[in-house]
């Protein structure tokens, strides 16, 4: 019944429009006749999508929604000067008010009426939540809208571009716009317990496959609308996970195309998995939804690590020379976190730092070379996140930050050389100046550092300890001092050298040095120096002498208590402990592994050592297995005593 009433209304509108046209013809002269407003209705194609999980696309309009409309009118050749069929194109935006599409624009250029001599017309319309104002510049594309989908406060941002294209509509008839979804939707079921995931294409053979992760629109010189998917600088699409079902899932809005191979990152940018060669995802079509279970794709999934995140070949890192790049302005833009930081390259504007639209986050959009230029480090506030985006900052000669209160993630620091021999009279003597040294920060005070790579760094620091104060000097390759906060998923590669000496041998002082952090009271986890199997050469040299206290690196002691060796009783053996020791030597170097046994059998049942390590008399069993597993005689000597003797004696005792 409702459908019948609806069509009766349309019929009455048509009769009225035709009748009005005849009356207007009699009232006005030939070319002075005003056009009549175009009447619009909207609908949705039914059963277009087959969503099974995840969020659904837009299915209806609400008041204040805005659509962009372009109309191509065909004029009666009997009424044109050329006596030929001519076209007139108009553009406007319409706003939904009380269920009706209304043209709220009063400018003549946005008028949407039937020309008096039109015979028919075709209409094209687009909707996207972000496009709420008219297009003022002809031939200039709108700023790309990234197809990210996430919740912010009480709103869900769900970019879902829609298009409606009509066939020929006769003069005066109401225009019925049936919208379709331009994106395809991919739902992955069975993801880990993360809040957010990012989809990207990994470089293959050093070549990037473009990911059309955004959409844009423009108005051409004939008032026609042109929509297209484009690659935006972030090169990824982010979506929040959908929870509350039997399994967590994540849904991406994507440009139609081939997604047979792609990678997922976790919320912090850390690599998660790569899905490869899934034929069923080789052609995702617009308006369709595809749901796949990760459980069903086991054979197509590989776990990614930090090596995958940082690319195929670090030696290929290149940087552009920007015309007006300024380090002070660059670092201040990170600190202030209120707008993008742009430079020019070959006359074009390039965004180097992109301010997050809804978060206090600055994202690095390209590799940046500091070119060995000195600058005064700033603090990173606790409300600010600096996201390296997987890009590199090269050739630092100062700590990048003074005190790090905020978050730094997904950043590669490369080729830093911090050579500090003389006090700089131009540098403000802050509390932490000269007492904390690290490529990323002097001090990490409650901050978070996650997924950061340090490659080919050198620190050669003279401690200016002659001011009569008993200070503690902390020197680490990445961070000088970590009183609180966390450093997680840190990767070292290439040559890492940390050297320090004291200027005044008579003054009291303390020096703390390490290959990652000088002094750590916070959390340090998941440190990897085995990139690509080649590893990093990490050399920490403490040349400090005099009356000061000196702490360099350290040694991890092997614990023979059976419960620490392995959870399963049958694996609680001297051989298993030897396997632990070999792995520790591979990860952090054999110079940091030593004997730290707890022989507690005298405390009664339940306190025994592992099988073969029941007491101090059985220590030789451990070294038997270490030798069997490949350690040479010099390495066995280092594990047995040399490493601990070196640390206990300080720098006056040469390495064993």
mmCIF file of N, CA, C and O in Angstrom, residues 257-325:
data_model
loop_
_atom_site.group_PDB
_atom_site.id
_atom_site.type_symbol
_atom_site.label_atom_id
_atom_site.label_comp_id
_atom_site.label_asym_id
_atom_site.label_seq_id
_atom_site.Cartn_x
_atom_site.Cartn_y
_atom_site.Cartn_z
ATOM 1 N N UNK A 257 39.803 -4.375 -5.690
ATOM 2 C CA UNK A 257 41.060 -4.778 -6.296
ATOM 3 C C UNK A 257 41.574 -6.093 -5.757
ATOM 4 O O UNK A 257 40.830 -6.899 -5.186
ATOM 5 N N UNK A 258 42.866 -6.307 -5.920
ATOM 6 C CA UNK A 258 43.540 -7.552 -5.575
ATOM 7 C C UNK A 258 44.112 -7.472 -4.167
ATOM 8 O O UNK A 258 45.018 -6.682 -3.894
ATOM 9 N N UNK A 259 43.606 -8.289 -3.265
ATOM 10 C CA UNK A 259 44.094 -8.378 -1.898
ATOM 11 C C UNK A 259 44.475 -9.820 -1.556
ATOM 12 O O UNK A 259 44.305 -10.262 -0.428
ATOM 13 N N UNK A 260 44.999 -10.506 -2.543
ATOM 14 C CA UNK A 260 45.428 -11.880 -2.331
ATOM 15 C C UNK A 260 46.648 -11.951 -1.419
ATOM 16 O O UNK A 260 46.882 -12.967 -0.767
ATOM 17 N N UNK A 261 47.432 -10.850 -1.356
ATOM 18 C CA UNK A 261 48.598 -10.779 -0.489
ATOM 19 C C UNK A 261 48.638 -9.411 0.183
ATOM 20 O O UNK A 261 48.610 -8.389 -0.489
ATOM 21 N N UNK A 262 48.700 -9.389 1.505
ATOM 22 C CA UNK A 262 48.808 -8.147 2.257
ATOM 23 C C UNK A 262 49.320 -8.457 3.658
ATOM 24 O O UNK A 262 49.410 -9.624 4.063
ATOM 25 N N UNK A 263 49.649 -7.408 4.411
ATOM 26 C CA UNK A 263 50.159 -7.565 5.769
ATOM 27 C C UNK A 263 49.300 -6.800 6.754
ATOM 28 O O UNK A 263 48.660 -5.806 6.411
ATOM 29 N N UNK A 264 49.295 -7.279 8.000
ATOM 30 C CA UNK A 264 48.619 -6.605 9.093
ATOM 31 C C UNK A 264 49.635 -6.162 10.137
ATOM 32 O O UNK A 264 50.558 -6.917 10.472
ATOM 33 N N UNK A 265 49.468 -4.941 10.635
ATOM 34 C CA UNK A 265 50.214 -4.444 11.777
ATOM 35 C C UNK A 265 49.278 -4.303 12.964
ATOM 36 O O UNK A 265 48.076 -4.081 12.792
ATOM 37 N N UNK A 266 49.826 -4.418 14.163
ATOM 38 C CA UNK A 266 49.051 -4.181 15.363
ATOM 39 C C UNK A 266 48.914 -2.679 15.599
ATOM 40 O O UNK A 266 49.458 -1.859 14.856
ATOM 41 N N UNK A 267 48.197 -2.322 16.666
ATOM 42 C CA UNK A 267 47.906 -0.927 16.948
ATOM 43 C C UNK A 267 49.152 -0.082 17.074
ATOM 44 O O UNK A 267 49.199 1.040 16.594
ATOM 45 N N UNK A 268 50.172 -0.595 17.682
ATOM 46 C CA UNK A 268 51.386 0.173 17.874
ATOM 47 C C UNK A 268 52.301 0.159 16.658
ATOM 48 O O UNK A 268 53.418 0.662 16.710
ATOM 49 N N UNK A 269 51.836 -0.391 15.552
ATOM 50 C CA UNK A 269 52.634 -0.472 14.345
ATOM 51 C C UNK A 269 53.522 -1.693 14.259
ATOM 52 O O UNK A 269 54.204 -1.904 13.253
ATOM 53 N N UNK A 270 53.508 -2.517 15.302
ATOM 54 C CA UNK A 270 54.374 -3.682 15.317
ATOM 55 C C UNK A 270 53.846 -4.721 14.326
ATOM 56 O O UNK A 270 52.661 -4.977 14.242
ATOM 57 N N UNK A 271 54.739 -5.327 13.543
ATOM 58 C CA UNK A 271 54.295 -6.317 12.558
ATOM 59 C C UNK A 271 53.532 -7.471 13.199
ATOM 60 O O UNK A 271 53.867 -7.923 14.293
ATOM 61 N N UNK A 272 52.527 -7.937 12.509
ATOM 62 C CA UNK A 272 51.698 -9.016 13.020
ATOM 63 C C UNK A 272 51.788 -10.226 12.083
ATOM 64 O O UNK A 272 52.479 -11.189 12.390
ATOM 65 N N UNK A 273 51.116 -10.197 10.964
ATOM 66 C CA UNK A 273 51.132 -11.324 10.041
ATOM 67 C C UNK A 273 51.112 -10.824 8.604
ATOM 68 O O UNK A 273 50.730 -9.693 8.317
ATOM 69 N N UNK A 274 51.542 -11.695 7.700
ATOM 70 C CA UNK A 274 51.375 -11.486 6.267
ATOM 71 C C UNK A 274 50.541 -12.625 5.711
ATOM 72 O O UNK A 274 50.812 -13.792 5.980
ATOM 73 N N UNK A 275 49.500 -12.279 4.971
ATOM 74 C CA UNK A 275 48.628 -13.245 4.316
ATOM 75 C C UNK A 275 48.988 -13.256 2.836
ATOM 76 O O UNK A 275 48.981 -12.215 2.178
ATOM 77 N N UNK A 276 49.306 -14.417 2.305
ATOM 78 C CA UNK A 276 49.848 -14.502 0.957
ATOM 79 C C UNK A 276 49.057 -15.476 0.086
ATOM 80 O O UNK A 276 48.588 -16.522 0.552
ATOM 81 N N UNK A 277 48.907 -15.089 -1.176
ATOM 82 C CA UNK A 277 48.431 -15.980 -2.236
ATOM 83 C C UNK A 277 47.073 -16.626 -1.942
ATOM 84 O O UNK A 277 46.884 -17.828 -2.115
ATOM 85 N N UNK A 278 46.124 -15.800 -1.476
ATOM 86 C CA UNK A 278 44.759 -16.274 -1.274
ATOM 87 C C UNK A 278 43.953 -15.942 -2.528
ATOM 88 O O UNK A 278 43.541 -14.800 -2.737
ATOM 89 N N UNK A 279 43.739 -16.927 -3.377
ATOM 90 C CA UNK A 279 43.100 -16.696 -4.661
ATOM 91 C C UNK A 279 41.718 -16.080 -4.510
ATOM 92 O O UNK A 279 41.297 -15.256 -5.331
ATOM 93 N N UNK A 280 40.986 -16.487 -3.474
ATOM 94 C CA UNK A 280 39.634 -15.987 -3.283
ATOM 95 C C UNK A 280 39.588 -14.480 -3.044
ATOM 96 O O UNK A 280 38.539 -13.854 -3.188
ATOM 97 N N UNK A 281 40.713 -13.890 -2.649
ATOM 98 C CA UNK A 281 40.770 -12.458 -2.393
ATOM 99 C C UNK A 281 41.458 -11.703 -3.528
ATOM 100 O O UNK A 281 41.803 -10.540 -3.376
ATOM 101 N N UNK A 282 41.629 -12.354 -4.645
ATOM 102 C CA UNK A 282 42.332 -11.738 -5.762
ATOM 103 C C UNK A 282 41.512 -10.712 -6.513
ATOM 104 O O UNK A 282 42.053 -9.920 -7.293
ATOM 105 N N UNK A 283 40.202 -10.679 -6.301
ATOM 106 C CA UNK A 283 39.347 -9.718 -6.984
ATOM 107 C C UNK A 283 38.171 -9.366 -6.091
ATOM 108 O O UNK A 283 37.108 -9.969 -6.180
ATOM 109 N N UNK A 284 38.371 -8.388 -5.237
ATOM 110 C CA UNK A 284 37.303 -7.910 -4.367
ATOM 111 C C UNK A 284 36.552 -6.796 -5.088
ATOM 112 O O UNK A 284 37.142 -5.829 -5.547
ATOM 113 N N UNK A 285 35.240 -6.915 -5.159
ATOM 114 C CA UNK A 285 34.419 -6.011 -5.959
ATOM 115 C C UNK A 285 33.695 -4.988 -5.092
ATOM 116 O O UNK A 285 33.387 -5.242 -3.922
ATOM 117 N N UNK A 286 33.409 -3.845 -5.687
ATOM 118 C CA UNK A 286 32.705 -2.775 -4.997
ATOM 119 C C UNK A 286 31.324 -3.236 -4.554
ATOM 120 O O UNK A 286 30.639 -3.977 -5.258
ATOM 121 N N UNK A 287 30.929 -2.815 -3.348
ATOM 122 C CA UNK A 287 29.618 -3.145 -2.832
ATOM 123 C C UNK A 287 29.480 -4.535 -2.278
ATOM 124 O O UNK A 287 28.406 -4.915 -1.813
ATOM 125 N N UNK A 288 30.566 -5.304 -2.282
ATOM 126 C CA UNK A 288 30.538 -6.659 -1.760
ATOM 127 C C UNK A 288 31.340 -6.743 -0.469
ATOM 128 O O UNK A 288 32.310 -6.007 -0.276
ATOM 129 N N UNK A 289 30.931 -7.643 0.406
ATOM 130 C CA UNK A 289 31.653 -7.898 1.645
ATOM 131 C C UNK A 289 32.176 -9.324 1.647
ATOM 132 O O UNK A 289 31.476 -10.252 1.238
ATOM 133 N N UNK A 290 33.405 -9.475 2.107
ATOM 134 C CA UNK A 290 34.065 -10.768 2.136
ATOM 135 C C UNK A 290 34.537 -11.052 3.564
ATOM 136 O O UNK A 290 35.175 -10.198 4.192
ATOM 137 N N UNK A 291 34.222 -12.225 4.056
ATOM 138 C CA UNK A 291 34.605 -12.627 5.400
ATOM 139 C C UNK A 291 35.458 -13.880 5.327
ATOM 140 O O UNK A 291 35.051 -14.875 4.726
ATOM 141 N N UNK A 292 36.645 -13.823 5.918
ATOM 142 C CA UNK A 292 37.531 -14.982 5.932
ATOM 143 C C UNK A 292 38.017 -15.216 7.352
ATOM 144 O O UNK A 292 38.186 -14.287 8.141
ATOM 145 N N UNK A 293 38.234 -16.469 7.672
ATOM 146 C CA UNK A 293 38.744 -16.862 8.978
ATOM 147 C C UNK A 293 40.245 -17.103 8.891
ATOM 148 O O UNK A 293 40.712 -17.807 7.996
ATOM 149 N N UNK A 294 40.991 -16.503 9.810
ATOM 150 C CA UNK A 294 42.428 -16.740 9.834
ATOM 151 C C UNK A 294 42.745 -18.204 10.108
ATOM 152 O O UNK A 294 43.770 -18.716 9.669
ATOM 153 N N UNK A 295 41.853 -18.871 10.811
ATOM 154 C CA UNK A 295 42.052 -20.295 11.075
ATOM 155 C C UNK A 295 42.073 -21.085 9.773
ATOM 156 O O UNK A 295 42.836 -22.037 9.620
ATOM 157 N N UNK A 296 41.251 -20.677 8.802
ATOM 158 C CA UNK A 296 41.194 -21.371 7.519
ATOM 159 C C UNK A 296 42.353 -21.003 6.600
ATOM 160 O O UNK A 296 42.536 -21.614 5.544
ATOM 161 N N UNK A 297 43.128 -19.979 6.969
ATOM 162 C CA UNK A 297 44.221 -19.499 6.118
ATOM 163 C C UNK A 297 45.596 -19.830 6.693
ATOM 164 O O UNK A 297 46.580 -19.199 6.328
ATOM 165 N N UNK A 298 45.662 -20.827 7.589
ATOM 166 C CA UNK A 298 46.920 -21.132 8.263
ATOM 167 C C UNK A 298 48.067 -21.323 7.280
ATOM 168 O O UNK A 298 49.185 -20.835 7.499
ATOM 169 N N UNK A 299 47.809 -22.015 6.196
ATOM 170 C CA UNK A 299 48.868 -22.299 5.239
ATOM 171 C C UNK A 299 49.287 -21.066 4.448
ATOM 172 O O UNK A 299 50.308 -21.076 3.773
ATOM 173 N N UNK A 300 48.498 -20.003 4.524
ATOM 174 C CA UNK A 300 48.793 -18.768 3.786
ATOM 175 C C UNK A 300 49.317 -17.659 4.686
ATOM 176 O O UNK A 300 49.522 -16.528 4.224
ATOM 177 N N UNK A 301 49.551 -17.956 5.961
ATOM 178 C CA UNK A 301 49.920 -16.928 6.930
ATOM 179 C C UNK A 301 51.344 -17.148 7.414
ATOM 180 O O UNK A 301 51.733 -18.266 7.750
ATOM 181 N N UNK A 302 52.126 -16.079 7.457
ATOM 182 C CA UNK A 302 53.441 -16.089 8.086
ATOM 183 C C UNK A 302 53.472 -15.003 9.156
ATOM 184 O O UNK A 302 52.919 -13.917 8.975
ATOM 185 N N UNK A 303 54.094 -15.315 10.269
ATOM 186 C CA UNK A 303 54.259 -14.346 11.336
ATOM 187 C C UNK A 303 55.360 -13.362 10.956
ATOM 188 O O UNK A 303 56.419 -13.746 10.502
ATOM 189 N N UNK A 304 55.080 -12.089 11.140
ATOM 190 C CA UNK A 304 56.053 -11.054 10.830
ATOM 191 C C UNK A 304 56.784 -10.631 12.086
ATOM 192 O O UNK A 304 56.231 -10.651 13.188
ATOM 193 N N UNK A 305 58.012 -10.208 11.900
ATOM 194 C CA UNK A 305 58.809 -9.659 12.987
ATOM 195 C C UNK A 305 59.307 -8.290 12.623
ATOM 196 O O UNK A 305 58.918 -7.693 11.629
ATOM 197 N N UNK A 306 60.203 -7.775 13.426
ATOM 198 C CA UNK A 306 60.702 -6.426 13.202
ATOM 199 C C UNK A 306 61.460 -6.299 11.898
ATOM 200 O O UNK A 306 61.471 -5.255 11.261
ATOM 201 N N UNK A 307 62.109 -7.376 11.460
ATOM 202 C CA UNK A 307 62.811 -7.327 10.183
ATOM 203 C C UNK A 307 61.864 -6.982 9.056
ATOM 204 O O UNK A 307 62.191 -6.240 8.139
ATOM 205 N N UNK A 308 60.651 -7.545 9.121
ATOM 206 C CA UNK A 308 59.676 -7.273 8.083
ATOM 207 C C UNK A 308 59.214 -5.821 8.125
ATOM 208 O O UNK A 308 58.978 -5.200 7.100
ATOM 209 N N UNK A 309 59.100 -5.294 9.311
ATOM 210 C CA UNK A 309 58.618 -3.936 9.447
ATOM 211 C C UNK A 309 59.587 -2.932 8.862
ATOM 212 O O UNK A 309 59.192 -1.979 8.194
ATOM 213 N N UNK A 310 60.851 -3.139 9.091
ATOM 214 C CA UNK A 310 61.829 -2.157 8.635
ATOM 215 C C UNK A 310 62.220 -2.320 7.188
ATOM 216 O O UNK A 310 63.021 -1.561 6.675
ATOM 217 N N UNK A 311 61.662 -3.252 6.450
ATOM 218 C CA UNK A 311 61.886 -3.332 5.017
ATOM 219 C C UNK A 311 62.878 -4.405 4.638
ATOM 220 O O UNK A 311 63.491 -5.079 5.467
ATOM 221 N N UNK A 312 63.069 -4.552 3.325
ATOM 222 C CA UNK A 312 63.906 -5.615 2.802
ATOM 223 C C UNK A 312 65.384 -5.340 2.962
ATOM 224 O O UNK A 312 66.176 -6.232 3.189
ATOM 225 N N UNK A 313 65.798 -4.084 2.831
ATOM 226 C CA UNK A 313 67.221 -3.789 2.796
ATOM 227 C C UNK A 313 67.466 -2.398 3.355
ATOM 228 O O UNK A 313 67.157 -1.388 2.705
ATOM 229 N N UNK A 314 68.038 -2.322 4.556
ATOM 230 C CA UNK A 314 68.294 -1.025 5.159
ATOM 231 C C UNK A 314 69.293 -0.192 4.388
ATOM 232 O O UNK A 314 69.347 1.020 4.512
ATOM 233 N N UNK A 315 70.153 -0.838 3.604
ATOM 234 C CA UNK A 315 71.147 -0.094 2.850
ATOM 235 C C UNK A 315 70.534 0.756 1.749
ATOM 236 O O UNK A 315 71.206 1.600 1.168
ATOM 237 N N UNK A 316 69.289 0.533 1.448
ATOM 238 C CA UNK A 316 68.638 1.271 0.373
ATOM 239 C C UNK A 316 67.917 2.520 0.874
ATOM 240 O O UNK A 316 67.245 3.175 0.090
ATOM 241 N N UNK A 317 68.045 2.865 2.156
ATOM 242 C CA UNK A 317 67.363 4.020 2.695
ATOM 243 C C UNK A 317 67.856 5.287 2.010
ATOM 244 O O UNK A 317 69.042 5.565 1.949
ATOM 245 N N UNK A 318 66.934 6.058 1.473
ATOM 246 C CA UNK A 318 67.262 7.302 0.805
ATOM 247 C C UNK A 318 66.459 8.442 1.415
ATOM 248 O O UNK A 318 65.393 8.233 1.987
ATOM 249 N N UNK A 319 66.991 9.642 1.306
ATOM 250 C CA UNK A 319 66.305 10.826 1.794
ATOM 251 C C UNK A 319 66.329 11.902 0.734
ATOM 252 O O UNK A 319 67.232 11.966 -0.092
ATOM 253 N N UNK A 320 65.328 12.745 0.764
ATOM 254 C CA UNK A 320 65.274 13.888 -0.129
ATOM 255 C C UNK A 320 65.843 15.118 0.577
ATOM 256 O O UNK A 320 65.838 15.207 1.810
ATOM 257 N N UNK A 321 66.333 16.069 -0.197
ATOM 258 C CA UNK A 321 66.835 17.324 0.358
ATOM 259 C C UNK A 321 65.755 18.379 0.186
ATOM 260 O O UNK A 321 65.533 18.903 -0.905
ATOM 261 N N UNK A 322 65.073 18.693 1.271
ATOM 262 C CA UNK A 322 63.959 19.628 1.240
ATOM 263 C C UNK A 322 64.469 21.060 1.293
ATOM 264 O O UNK A 322 65.423 21.382 2.012
ATOM 265 N N UNK A 323 63.814 21.927 0.564
ATOM 266 C CA UNK A 323 64.318 23.288 0.371
ATOM 267 C C UNK A 323 64.328 24.105 1.648
ATOM 268 O O UNK A 323 65.236 24.875 1.893
ATOM 269 N N UNK A 324 63.327 23.951 2.486
ATOM 270 C CA UNK A 324 63.200 24.815 3.660
ATOM 271 C C UNK A 324 63.090 24.020 4.952
ATOM 272 O O UNK A 324 62.411 24.446 5.885
ATOM 273 N N UNK A 325 63.771 22.868 5.032
ATOM 274 C CA UNK A 325 63.735 22.047 6.237
ATOM 275 C C UNK A 325 64.538 22.703 7.345
ATOM 276 O O UNK A 325 65.668 23.155 7.145
#
